[in-house]
Structures are given as C-alpha cells and as structure tokens.
XYZ file of C-alpha atoms in Angstrom:
644
model
C 12.232 4.518 -88.646
C 10.157 6.225 -85.945
C 7.125 4.125 -84.953
C 4.755 7.079 -84.877
C 5.940 8.122 -88.338
C 5.214 4.648 -89.666
C 1.771 4.679 -88.097
C 1.055 8.064 -89.608
C 2.258 6.883 -93.002
C -0.039 3.890 -92.821
C -2.962 6.055 -91.765
C -2.455 8.433 -94.661
C -1.974 5.739 -97.246
C -4.346 3.074 -95.996
C -7.782 4.457 -96.087
C -8.600 1.251 -97.087
C -5.852 -4.561 -97.364
C -2.792 -5.091 -99.013
C -2.893 -7.279 -102.089
C -6.720 -7.415 -102.100
C -8.332 -9.909 -104.432
C -9.254 -7.228 -106.934
C -5.718 -5.938 -107.418
C -4.291 -6.523 -110.869
C -0.992 -8.208 -111.599
C 1.665 -6.266 -113.419
C 1.482 -6.586 -117.199
C 4.352 -7.059 -119.623
C 6.016 -3.985 -121.057
C 3.701 -2.925 -123.875
C 1.125 -0.265 -124.573
C -1.908 -2.500 -124.175
C -3.811 -2.482 -120.896
C -4.722 -6.050 -120.005
C -8.443 -6.662 -119.585
C -8.758 -9.091 -116.703
C -11.180 -11.999 -116.755
C -13.636 -12.236 -113.846
C -12.282 -13.996 -110.753
C -14.320 -17.123 -109.983
C -14.645 -18.530 -106.462
C -16.376 -21.617 -105.063
C -16.419 -20.957 -101.304
C -19.211 -18.358 -100.730
C -22.024 -20.254 -102.511
C -20.416 -23.707 -102.667
C -20.537 -23.501 -106.459
C -18.566 -21.468 -109.018
C -19.503 -17.793 -109.085
C -17.831 -14.457 -109.627
C -17.018 -12.336 -106.597
C -19.815 -9.864 -107.340
C -22.336 -12.704 -107.841
C -21.640 -14.014 -104.345
C -23.354 -10.934 -102.738
C -21.025 -11.211 -99.714
C -17.521 -9.979 -98.902
C -14.865 -12.166 -100.520
C -11.075 -11.962 -100.788
C -8.866 -14.165 -102.943
C -5.129 -14.563 -102.384
C -3.747 -16.065 -105.571
C -0.505 -17.818 -106.477
C 1.167 -14.594 -107.627
C 0.215 -12.801 -104.396
C 1.867 -15.606 -102.417
C 5.005 -15.475 -104.568
C 5.377 -11.703 -104.084
C 4.675 -11.742 -100.345
C 7.481 -11.524 -97.780
C 5.515 -13.884 -95.495
C 7.423 -17.048 -94.482
C 4.289 -18.981 -93.443
C 0.504 -19.055 -93.733
C -0.337 -17.071 -90.543
C 1.970 -14.239 -91.665
C 0.327 -14.205 -95.092
C -3.272 -14.117 -93.826
C -2.825 -11.346 -91.279
C -2.321 -8.718 -94.014
C -5.881 -8.939 -95.275
C -9.084 -7.169 -94.199
C -11.380 -8.836 -91.750
C -8.636 -11.276 -90.709
C -7.198 -11.373 -87.192
C -4.201 -13.586 -86.381
C -3.062 -14.413 -82.839
C 0.192 -16.361 -82.483
C 1.997 -17.891 -79.507
C 5.385 -17.116 -81.036
C 6.924 -17.442 -84.475
C 7.139 -20.045 -87.195
C 5.668 -23.355 -86.066
C 3.829 -21.891 -83.070
C 0.116 -22.304 -82.508
C -1.709 -19.592 -84.457
C -5.414 -18.751 -84.324
C -7.250 -17.113 -87.220
C -10.552 -15.306 -86.809
C -12.835 -13.369 -89.145
C -14.937 -10.356 -88.186
C -14.223 -10.626 -84.474
C -15.488 -14.189 -84.073
C -13.395 -16.733 -82.159
C -11.083 -19.288 -83.778
C -13.651 -22.069 -83.261
C -16.288 -19.814 -84.891
C -14.157 -19.473 -88.047
C -14.284 -22.455 -90.395
C -10.960 -23.450 -91.984
C -11.030 -25.814 -94.965
C -8.357 -27.372 -97.156
C -9.785 -28.103 -100.606
C -13.240 -27.942 -99.033
C -12.368 -30.412 -96.233
C -12.647 -29.617 -92.520
C -9.209 -29.732 -90.887
C -9.752 -28.292 -87.394
C -9.052 -30.320 -84.270
C -12.310 -31.659 -82.806
C -10.871 -31.270 -79.295
C -9.501 -27.708 -79.521
C -11.865 -26.482 -82.249
C -9.203 -24.689 -84.327
C -6.923 -25.583 -87.240
C -3.130 -25.835 -86.895
C -2.299 -23.224 -89.551
C 1.468 -23.495 -89.132
C 1.335 -27.043 -90.506
C -0.041 -25.965 -93.894
C 3.039 -24.900 -95.913
C 2.834 -22.029 -98.386
C 4.545 -24.147 -101.029
C 1.433 -26.363 -101.243
C -1.067 -23.504 -101.737
C -2.420 -22.318 -105.065
C -4.865 -19.789 -103.649
C -6.880 -18.901 -100.546
C -10.540 -17.872 -100.654
C -11.824 -15.878 -97.666
C -15.600 -15.495 -97.363
C -16.566 -13.186 -94.499
C -19.810 -13.361 -92.544
C -21.922 -16.355 -91.553
C -21.846 -19.156 -94.150
C -23.384 -22.044 -92.214
C -26.184 -22.306 -94.784
C -23.502 -23.515 -97.204
C -20.933 -25.212 -94.949
C -22.622 -26.026 -91.653
C -21.022 -25.726 -88.236
C -18.354 -23.221 -87.169
C -18.877 -20.687 -89.995
C -20.111 -17.806 -87.788
C -17.311 -15.367 -88.632
C -16.686 -16.772 -92.080
C -14.849 -19.432 -94.068
C -11.200 -19.695 -95.106
C -10.754 -22.252 -97.881
C -7.109 -23.120 -98.605
C -6.861 -24.609 -102.091
C -3.781 -26.674 -102.876
C -1.915 -26.755 -106.184
C -3.456 -28.678 -109.054
C -2.111 -30.362 -112.153
C -2.725 -27.596 -114.674
C -0.459 -26.982 -117.661
C 3.074 -25.686 -117.130
C 3.727 -21.976 -117.530
C 6.702 -22.662 -119.815
C 4.518 -24.489 -122.322
C 5.929 -27.941 -121.545
C 3.585 -30.871 -120.982
C 5.344 -31.784 -117.726
C 7.667 -29.581 -115.670
C 9.509 -29.669 -112.354
C 10.149 -26.647 -110.148
C 12.848 -26.672 -107.480
C 13.247 -23.939 -104.874
C 15.761 -23.639 -102.071
C 16.506 -20.838 -99.660
C 17.933 -19.667 -96.378
C 16.286 -17.593 -93.673
C 17.368 -15.494 -90.728
C 16.901 -16.314 -87.835
C 18.984 -19.148 -89.153
C 17.114 -21.767 -91.071
C 16.433 -23.006 -94.539
C 13.946 -24.703 -96.800
C 13.694 -26.712 -99.972
C 10.750 -27.643 -102.183
C 10.313 -29.691 -105.328
C 7.112 -29.974 -107.335
C 6.301 -31.783 -110.574
C 3.132 -30.982 -112.481
C 1.661 -31.351 -115.921
C -0.542 -33.408 -118.213
C 0.387 -36.828 -119.565
C -0.209 -38.045 -123.115
C -3.361 -39.885 -122.050
C -4.860 -36.778 -120.427
C -4.049 -37.343 -116.755
C -3.248 -34.038 -115.032
C -1.214 -34.233 -111.841
C 0.842 -32.342 -109.275
C 3.203 -33.730 -106.648
C 5.024 -31.467 -104.208
C 7.498 -32.113 -101.391
C 8.749 -29.552 -98.889
C 11.193 -29.399 -95.978
C 11.454 -26.372 -93.666
C 13.627 -25.808 -90.604
C 14.531 -22.843 -88.402
C 16.329 -22.408 -85.104
C 13.686 -19.860 -84.104
C 13.855 -17.506 -81.125
C 12.523 -17.313 -77.557
C 8.737 -17.252 -78.020
C 7.753 -16.044 -74.540
C 8.442 -12.938 -72.498
C 9.665 -13.087 -68.865
C 6.163 -11.955 -67.835
C 4.748 -15.241 -69.114
C 4.361 -17.899 -66.398
C 5.578 -20.621 -68.794
C 8.713 -18.720 -69.865
C 11.846 -20.788 -70.487
C 14.954 -19.066 -71.792
C 16.200 -20.373 -75.128
C 15.268 -20.626 -78.778
C 12.117 -22.392 -79.926
C 12.893 -24.146 -83.193
C 10.733 -25.715 -85.871
C 11.189 -28.549 -88.380
C 8.540 -29.592 -90.898
C 8.208 -31.986 -93.800
C 5.170 -32.063 -96.070
C 3.656 -33.591 -99.190
C 0.798 -32.428 -101.377
C -0.679 -33.977 -104.483
C -3.503 -33.828 -106.996
C -4.420 -36.136 -109.858
C -7.369 -36.130 -112.201
C -8.668 -37.106 -115.611
C -11.472 -35.787 -117.772
C -13.863 -38.186 -119.433
C -16.798 -37.730 -121.783
C -19.124 -38.136 -118.789
C -17.231 -35.805 -116.424
C -14.119 -35.950 -114.264
C -12.497 -38.253 -111.697
C -9.998 -36.708 -109.264
C -8.136 -36.997 -105.970
C -6.138 -34.457 -103.940
C -4.665 -33.996 -100.507
C -1.783 -32.992 -98.272
C 0.237 -34.439 -95.406
C 2.463 -32.469 -93.016
C 4.475 -33.548 -89.985
C 6.395 -31.101 -87.820
C 8.332 -30.777 -84.570
C 7.585 -27.365 -83.022
C 9.216 -26.313 -79.743
C 7.564 -24.080 -77.141
C 7.995 -22.940 -73.546
C 6.653 -24.778 -70.504
C 8.574 -23.853 -67.378
C 8.690 -26.450 -64.549
C 6.737 -25.510 -61.429
C 6.240 -26.748 -57.871
C 3.074 -28.676 -57.067
C 1.164 -26.554 -54.535
C 0.248 -29.611 -52.440
C 3.330 -31.848 -52.489
C 5.990 -29.307 -53.396
C 7.351 -31.663 -56.069
C 8.628 -30.196 -59.323
C 6.219 -30.755 -62.189
C 7.554 -30.900 -65.737
C 5.287 -30.207 -68.674
C 5.856 -30.849 -72.361
C 7.914 -28.274 -74.266
C 7.792 -29.723 -77.777
C 5.420 -31.753 -79.893
C 5.021 -33.869 -82.971
C 2.187 -32.284 -84.958
C 0.684 -34.221 -87.865
C -2.046 -32.924 -90.156
C -3.530 -34.460 -93.253
C -6.553 -34.320 -95.535
C -7.283 -36.514 -98.574
C -10.302 -36.806 -100.827
C -11.552 -38.759 -103.839
C -14.220 -37.233 -106.037
C -16.189 -37.551 -109.240
C -17.986 -34.861 -111.224
C -20.721 -36.143 -113.515
C -21.932 -33.915 -116.349
C -25.509 -34.982 -117.086
C -25.858 -32.213 -119.685
C -24.432 -28.798 -120.515
C -26.475 -27.223 -117.727
C -26.667 -30.014 -115.138
C -23.846 -31.615 -113.145
C -23.361 -33.559 -109.909
C -20.379 -33.962 -107.578
C -19.658 -36.903 -105.247
C -16.759 -36.886 -102.749
C -15.389 -38.914 -99.839
C -12.647 -37.578 -97.602
C -10.540 -38.255 -94.540
C -8.750 -35.681 -92.405
C -6.837 -35.953 -89.159
C -5.102 -33.753 -86.607
C -2.621 -35.586 -84.355
C -0.689 -33.835 -81.594
C 1.809 -35.597 -79.360
C 3.353 -33.419 -76.638
C 6.499 -34.420 -74.737
C 9.644 -33.302 -72.904
C 12.934 -35.128 -73.387
C 13.841 -37.131 -70.267
C 10.414 -36.700 -68.660
C 7.935 -39.325 -69.910
C 5.398 -38.159 -67.323
C 4.908 -35.054 -69.496
C 3.659 -37.064 -72.492
C 0.137 -36.328 -73.756
C -1.612 -36.776 -77.076
C -4.784 -35.480 -78.731
C -5.760 -37.244 -81.957
C -8.764 -36.286 -84.082
C -10.005 -38.318 -87.032
C -12.734 -37.117 -89.375
C -14.318 -39.199 -92.148
C -16.903 -37.682 -94.452
C -18.836 -37.939 -97.695
C -20.863 -35.455 -99.688
C -23.007 -35.261 -102.799
C -24.543 -32.313 -104.621
C -26.269 -31.597 -107.904
C -26.545 -28.239 -109.689
C -29.013 -27.406 -112.472
C -29.200 -24.194 -114.520
C -32.504 -23.108 -116.041
C -32.936 -20.161 -118.437
C -36.397 -18.588 -118.332
C -37.442 -15.195 -119.651
C -33.886 -13.996 -120.043
C -33.011 -14.974 -116.462
C -30.519 -17.580 -115.328
C -31.822 -19.681 -112.426
C -29.344 -21.940 -110.637
C -30.574 -24.658 -108.282
C -28.247 -26.680 -106.025
C -29.254 -29.556 -103.754
C -26.769 -31.401 -101.587
C -26.101 -33.449 -98.526
C -23.132 -34.511 -96.458
C -22.268 -36.608 -93.431
C -19.123 -36.983 -91.351
C -17.956 -38.783 -88.254
C -15.486 -37.351 -85.734
C -13.509 -39.577 -83.378
C -11.006 -38.739 -80.642
C -8.171 -40.798 -79.181
C -6.403 -39.032 -76.321
C -4.324 -39.480 -73.207
C -7.024 -37.381 -71.516
C -10.302 -39.070 -70.635
C -13.426 -38.029 -72.533
C -16.850 -39.326 -71.575
C -17.655 -39.631 -75.298
C -15.087 -40.155 -78.046
C -17.136 -39.914 -81.240
C -20.077 -38.146 -82.828
C -21.912 -38.213 -86.159
C -23.148 -35.226 -88.146
C -25.457 -35.248 -91.154
C -26.845 -32.385 -93.232
C -28.792 -31.498 -96.354
C -29.018 -28.113 -98.051
C -30.464 -26.222 -100.989
C -29.233 -23.064 -102.726
C -30.874 -20.871 -105.336
C -29.330 -18.188 -107.522
C -30.911 -15.731 -109.947
C -29.166 -13.540 -112.504
C -31.389 -11.211 -114.499
C -29.903 -8.199 -116.269
C -28.477 -5.998 -113.469
C -30.022 -8.061 -110.636
C -28.416 -10.925 -108.694
C -30.212 -12.915 -105.971
C -28.916 -15.719 -103.746
C -30.794 -17.707 -101.121
C -30.243 -20.950 -99.276
C -31.395 -23.229 -96.487
C -29.548 -25.950 -94.608
C -30.364 -28.363 -91.788
C -27.627 -30.014 -89.724
C -28.334 -32.944 -87.409
C -25.649 -33.370 -84.755
C -25.669 -36.503 -82.624
C -24.797 -34.452 -79.545
C -26.912 -31.284 -79.463
C -29.657 -32.030 -81.991
C -30.481 -29.960 -85.056
C -29.579 -26.541 -86.422
C -31.442 -24.755 -89.218
C -29.552 -21.966 -91.008
C -30.344 -19.797 -94.007
C -28.970 -16.991 -96.154
C -30.329 -14.376 -98.553
C -28.414 -11.847 -100.618
C -29.098 -9.329 -103.361
C -26.860 -7.368 -105.704
C -27.796 -4.716 -108.244
C -25.593 -2.971 -110.799
C -26.738 0.639 -110.467
C -24.665 1.834 -113.405
C -22.010 -0.061 -115.369
C -19.263 -0.996 -112.896
C -21.111 0.201 -109.765
C -22.841 -2.597 -107.810
C -24.717 -2.350 -104.514
C -25.208 -5.467 -102.404
C -26.815 -6.593 -99.160
C -27.082 -9.956 -97.442
C -28.415 -11.622 -94.319
C -27.263 -14.985 -93.013
C -27.351 -17.134 -89.915
C -24.675 -19.400 -88.480
C -23.869 -21.792 -85.678
C -20.812 -23.181 -83.930
C -20.739 -26.726 -82.576
C -19.217 -27.198 -79.088
C -15.850 -28.980 -79.097
C -15.047 -32.296 -77.430
C -13.159 -30.309 -74.761
C -16.309 -28.269 -74.111
C -18.603 -31.287 -74.029
C -16.855 -34.446 -72.927
C -13.730 -33.708 -70.875
C -13.953 -36.090 -67.914
C -13.661 -34.624 -64.414
C -9.955 -34.128 -63.570
C -10.297 -32.512 -60.141
C -10.755 -28.949 -61.362
C -12.656 -29.069 -64.689
C -15.255 -31.164 -66.468
C -17.084 -30.870 -69.785
C -20.752 -29.996 -70.081
C -22.667 -32.406 -72.371
C -25.781 -30.213 -72.130
C -24.254 -27.320 -74.083
C -26.188 -25.869 -77.004
C -24.563 -24.666 -80.197
C -23.636 -20.995 -80.433
C -25.818 -19.207 -82.992
C -25.480 -15.985 -84.970
C -27.277 -13.534 -87.240
C -25.137 -11.565 -89.665
C -26.055 -8.790 -92.085
C -24.016 -6.565 -94.308
C -24.519 -3.859 -96.921
C -21.865 -2.737 -99.343
C -20.983 -1.168 -102.637
C -18.379 -2.090 -105.242
C -16.966 0.130 -107.987
C -14.922 -1.350 -110.826
C -14.033 1.351 -113.327
C -12.767 -1.131 -115.895
C -9.476 0.748 -116.233
C -7.650 -0.228 -113.050
C -9.669 1.292 -110.188
C -11.570 -0.984 -107.812
C -13.177 0.211 -104.567
C -15.200 -1.907 -102.149
C -16.970 -0.574 -99.047
C -19.077 -2.593 -96.599
C -20.754 -2.171 -93.206
C -21.578 -5.329 -91.227
C -23.062 -6.526 -87.951
C -22.780 -9.981 -86.428
C -24.949 -10.874 -83.422
C -23.886 -14.035 -81.559
C -26.085 -15.760 -78.948
C -25.397 -18.533 -76.414
C -21.655 -17.972 -76.531
C -19.842 -20.711 -74.662
C -17.868 -19.394 -71.707
C -15.832 -20.890 -68.867
C -17.432 -20.650 -65.407
C -16.225 -21.673 -61.957
C -18.820 -20.999 -59.285
C -19.139 -21.734 -55.561
C -19.476 -23.877 -53.608
C -17.386 -26.392 -55.594
C -15.525 -23.962 -57.898
C -15.299 -26.802 -60.409
C -14.764 -25.281 -63.829
C -17.024 -26.078 -66.770
C -18.482 -24.454 -69.889
C -21.908 -22.832 -70.133
C -23.991 -20.942 -72.710
C -24.129 -17.528 -71.089
C -22.672 -14.831 -73.328
C -24.003 -12.592 -76.081
C -21.877 -10.587 -78.491
C -22.353 -7.908 -81.097
C -19.574 -7.281 -83.594
C -20.035 -4.353 -85.949
C -17.599 -2.792 -88.335
C -16.813 -0.944 -91.511
C -14.297 -2.198 -94.048
C -13.038 -0.525 -97.209
C -10.477 -1.440 -99.851
C -9.107 0.438 -102.821
C -6.971 -1.106 -105.554
C -5.374 0.983 -108.289
C -3.408 -0.130 -111.353
C -1.165 2.475 -112.986
C 1.510 2.728 -115.679
C -0.116 0.157 -117.979
C -0.559 -2.183 -115.011
C 3.153 -2.062 -114.107
C 2.335 -0.401 -110.756
C -0.327 -1.757 -108.437
C -1.438 0.033 -105.277
C -3.687 -1.436 -102.585
C -5.080 0.313 -99.533
C -7.186 -1.066 -96.716
C -9.132 0.162 -93.708
C -11.173 -1.704 -91.124
C -12.674 -0.453 -87.886
C -14.731 -2.833 -85.782
C -16.337 -2.974 -82.340
C -16.163 -6.572 -81.001
C -18.341 -6.260 -77.893
C -19.273 -8.908 -75.335
C -22.745 -7.684 -74.414
C -22.902 -9.897 -71.324
C -19.801 -8.373 -69.688
C -20.119 -5.026 -71.513
C -16.468 -5.154 -72.578
C -14.495 -5.693 -75.763
C -13.888 -9.269 -76.883
C -10.320 -10.218 -76.034
C -7.473 -10.281 -78.564
C -9.502 -8.827 -81.434
C -8.352 -6.016 -83.697
C -10.401 -2.851 -83.564
C -8.449 -0.710 -86.043
C -6.433 -2.005 -88.976
C -4.810 0.046 -91.745
C -2.833 -1.363 -94.644
C -1.051 -0.129 -97.753
C 0.854 -2.055 -100.407
C 2.649 -1.400 -103.682
C 3.851 -3.779 -106.401
C 6.060 -2.314 -109.149
C 7.261 -4.151 -112.231
C 10.421 -2.044 -112.453
C 11.798 -3.908 -115.482
C 10.763 -7.017 -117.360
C 12.918 -9.015 -114.941
C 12.575 -7.107 -111.663
C 9.467 -6.883 -109.470
C 9.533 -4.841 -106.239
C 6.937 -5.057 -103.446
C 6.320 -3.329 -100.133
C 3.469 -3.257 -97.642
C 2.666 -1.526 -94.362
C 0.288 -2.840 -91.714
C -0.889 -0.838 -88.704
C -2.926 -2.519 -85.947
C -4.388 -0.581 -83.034
C -4.249 -1.604 -79.385
C -6.258 -4.621 -78.172
C -7.487 -5.904 -74.823
C -5.964 -9.241 -73.791
C -9.088 -10.432 -71.955
C -12.038 -9.106 -69.980
C -10.121 -9.104 -66.692
C -8.792 -5.702 -65.696
C -5.499 -7.021 -64.283
C -4.136 -7.857 -67.759
C -2.922 -4.853 -69.748
C -3.767 -3.842 -73.264
C -1.556 -5.036 -76.080
C -0.014 -1.990 -77.689
C -0.476 -0.888 -81.268
C 2.180 -1.785 -83.820
C 3.300 -1.060 -87.375
C 4.963 -3.609 -89.634
C 6.828 -2.924 -92.864
C 7.574 -5.810 -95.251
C 9.489 -5.745 -98.537
C 10.373 -8.221 -101.267
C 12.167 -8.251 -104.609
C 11.833 -10.896 -107.332
C 14.354 -11.048 -110.163
C 13.918 -13.330 -113.170
C 17.378 -14.472 -114.222
C 15.809 -15.978 -117.332
C 12.474 -17.538 -118.257
C 13.157 -20.554 -116.040
C 14.965 -19.151 -112.990
C 14.083 -16.602 -110.310
C 15.780 -15.151 -107.235
C 13.741 -13.745 -104.355
C 14.849 -11.532 -101.481
C 12.299 -10.754 -98.758
C 12.309 -9.032 -95.383
C 9.356 -9.244 -93.019
C 9.163 -6.735 -90.157
C 11.880 -4.618 -91.756
C 12.328 -2.287 -88.768
C 12.255 -5.061 -86.146
C 9.069 -3.858 -84.449
C 8.674 -5.286 -80.929
C 5.041 -6.362 -80.518
C 2.686 -9.062 -79.226
C -0.506 -10.510 -80.691
C -1.041 -12.604 -77.534
C -0.071 -11.490 -74.042
C 3.307 -12.895 -72.966
C 4.335 -14.107 -76.446
C 6.942 -12.361 -78.600
C 5.872 -11.944 -82.214
C 8.601 -12.466 -84.835
C 11.222 -9.780 -85.290
C 13.004 -9.120 -88.565
C 12.869 -12.211 -90.783
C 15.050 -12.327 -93.908
C 14.633 -14.830 -96.749
C 16.850 -15.407 -99.783
C 15.730 -18.084 -102.249
C 16.433 -19.442 -105.717
C 13.805 -21.123 -107.916
C 14.213 -22.924 -111.217
C 11.772 -24.760 -113.469
C 12.947 -27.598 -115.724
C-alpha cells in the first residue's frame, strides 16, 4: 500500500491512541449492552482511585488489550499509546528507551509492581527484558508525579503490573495455561502459567517463559558500529505471586526474574594512536529482577496500612567471543522498604481521604568501570489528600526526598475535577517533579576523556494540564487535554577548552507543550470497538532554541476490534508518526515520518483453546526511531494457547 495513502488514512481516522484505556471489550452475542464498572488504578495517587478521580491523564493497557495486540514485546506494545515515545536500537531484545510527554528516558519512571527497576548507572529500564507473558496490565500516568513516587517522574510513571493469583476464567479453582508459537523472522516461544486459589485460601500464580529469535541486522551501513549479520535474542523468565487474606488483612509476595542474551553491532576499529585493532563487545547477558514482600493491615473498614520490602537488580555483562579484552559489566542493586497508612473520613456528605507514607532505598553499583562512589541512600516521606463531594474532586500532596548525594527535593501536586453535567468532567492539575543524576553522571572516574560531576543538582520540573472527559454511558468516550512541562537544570554533556575533558553540567532548560485527544466508540452491542488518537507536541530545548532530539511531534492512531462471531475476534491498528530530529547538531538528518499497520486474529477453538495469528508492520515499512538503527520489518506470529 502507498505510504502517503496510509498516512492520509491515519490522519482521517485518527483525530485522536489505539486501544485507549476507556475502550470497551466486545460483549457476547446478545441484545444487552454491558454496563462497564469503573476502572480503578493505583499509580497516579499511589492509592486506589478511578481514572476520573485521579485528575491527571491516565491510560490503562489491560490483559485483553495485550492478548489482542500484534506486538511481540513490551516496547512494541507501548509505542501505540498517546504520550508515549519509544526509541529502539533495533528489534526484539535491543535496548529500548521509553519517554512520556517529551521527557528523557531517565526522566520517565518505570516501575514493576510499584518497584523501581531502572539501572542506576544508565538511568533507564531495560524494557526488552520484561516479557509480555508476565504482564496483567500497564498503568501510564502522564505528567510529573514526583509528589507520589519521588525521583525521575518528570514526564510521568509507567507501572507494569504482573499477573496475580486471581480465580480462573473457566471456573476451576486451579488452572494451567500453556501457549506456544512461532515467529518470522524465524523464532519461537513457549509459556506455561499456573494460577488459582487453594482450599486454604492461598491465591497464587507461577509463570515461565522462553523466547528466541534469529533477528535481523539492527544497524544501517551509515552507523559507525555496523556489522553485517543477524542480531539474535534468547530470553528465559519467571514471574510469580502468592498471597493470603486474613481477618486482619493480607500477606503477599510477588516478583519476576528474566535473563537474556541479546546480540548487537560493534564494529572493530583502529586505535588512533597505536593503530591496533580494537574489539568491542557485540553481545551481552542481561539479567533483571524485582521481588517484594508485603502486608496490608486493615485497622477498620475505613483505615488500612501497607508495609513492603523489596529488592531489584539490573545486571549487564557485555562480551565478544574470543576477545576477553572486550568484557565489561554494569551491575545495579537496589534494596528498599516502604510504609503507608490511608484513612477515610466522611464529613458533611464529603469523603476525605488522607494518606501518609515514607520509604527508603539504597542503590549500589559493581562495575568493571571505576566510579568514585558506588552507593547512595535515599529516604522520603509524603502526604496525600483527596476530597470527593458531589460533582467535585480535589487531590493534593506533598513529598520530601533526601538524597545522600545532592541533598533534598520538595515536590507537590494539586488537581481538581468537576462533573459539569452527567458524564462530562473538566479537570486541571499542577505538579512538580525532579530527576536524580545517575551514577554515570555523578561518579564516573576520569578515563582520559570523560569524568563524572559530583556537584550536579537534580533536574526539576513544573507541569500543568487542563482537560475534559466525556463519557456518554452508551459507548462514547472522548478525552481532550492540553499540557505544558517546564524543565530546569537539565543535565547536558559539555567538553570545553582548554582540556576538552567531557563531563555533565546543569545548563539546559526545556519547555514541552502539547495537545492530546482520544476518542473511543463501542458499536453493534459492543461487538465493534473503535479507538482514535491524536497528539501534537513541541519538545523545545530553550537553551539551544531547537527541538529535543528523538521526540515525536505528531502522532496519529486508529484501531478497530470486531467480534465477528462468538469465536472470532479481528483487530487492526494504524500508527502514523511525523518526522523527528536526531539531535541538536545540524549534521545529522531528520528521521523521516512513517506509518505502521498491524493486524491480528484470535479464534477460540473451544472454551479452553485459542489460536492467534498476528502481523506487525504489515506492509514492511522501512523506518528508524534512532539514527542508524533499523526498526523491525514485517513480524508474523502464529500461536496456540490452551487452558487445563
């Protein structure tokens, strides 16, 4: 199909993201329109609330959305949603960066079950090592949320919630689901998961997954690290949850572990002084994990407390076969604990919700590279207040973080929502955020050309947004928002005379403004769901007076999900992304616009078995999200799933 035709189709359809949180799932074949229960989220306010009560922009990707998607991995799934920008250095298994609202990857907080999982050295999470088979839902809260979560939540928070031990869909107390499939480019996968509730009330889930693909050549010849040949990927993972309810509350534990062997390009080069050939690593062993143990204590019907301890690590070992001199490793460990208490008070017909909490964590680094410091401690306490009175909703919060390196950071948020008429709600919010410098920024020991700067301050931000949401109650949902995010003391690389030794300094300012709209429509007694998305943003570096590199400015999406028969579900989506600048230097070209078409079909053989056929990038669009790196071409998946 002609590229310009696809772009035009997307522009006409997508006035507004595919599979948005408010879209409704297809209903069974009957004459009754299903009335959906409110969707509850925990990420925006760090306590359960509906999406409209959060007074900020929230998207939820649920288990059914994941099942219907043609995406083979988490980065491919996330990129289809509003506000989200994904930059990948290749295909499956490659390093992928996720950003929200034009912020950088280190300014976007990624959590797994509420636990920080980003590398303390690089500042970003290894998304490719979080398999889709382990995910129950994803909550995306846009805008600054440091008043709830602390550092790194300038652009927003992505909370990846793993599968729990809830009851089986087939009505059995305990069930096991097995799925196996093949992909092209040639690869395959297999998963097995057992979940349920035992006779003594213990709910549990245990999942295992193995994924492998031969991949393709990730880099273009224009890339200085280009090596001809396929870049493959092999990953094994485990996820679990276990819990039990008691008269006093609940005791639980959950976590995931993933280990993979991604390949990448790193062409040998001649040392400019000695002329010797230098070989760099071209594959790695990447290990990611996060585990927590928690207890929820119900003091009364309207008062509860939560206590948790957790451990998360990000280990990366880089190497090249036959060249031990290329070996490097970067290992991050993070240990933390948190406690919070929430009390509800009804007064004069109003519901007042008070939350007080605190947390502390320690980050340590073990690396083949020297760091002048290899650990730091962070402690914080926070308070949140919520008011619900008739058509009015108010949220406000304050948090103080004490970081052993740069001192303290005080952040706050305030939001208001008002239901103007039934179904039509206006909202506005203001929030501040901060981003802690990474160990690479702060503590990298002098290596002849670069050294860290221990005097760096945290990056800070002020974010405001105003929006309106319309839920007709009969299948139409529209959400429109305008936002601005002002970022100060952005950390930037500098290399100045006379030494030209590189380091990091707080020098930049940015303003990111944008408008985002989504429209979801359910038709034919909920058998047909349509979703449209539009986002236009201006990510401007005010110091250099240029666009921020590698950030989307225009994004249009459209999606359809049709329950054709009781057994057959058909899905398609279109994504158009406008051109982007690669960096602020004029010698690098723009990345061109692109249009992707993805399709999937799910067929229920019976109540226990399902076949899925999916094609991502149906028309084999040739595009790049990062300069010099080929994005995936057509990817085909055929899988079979059965529950026992």
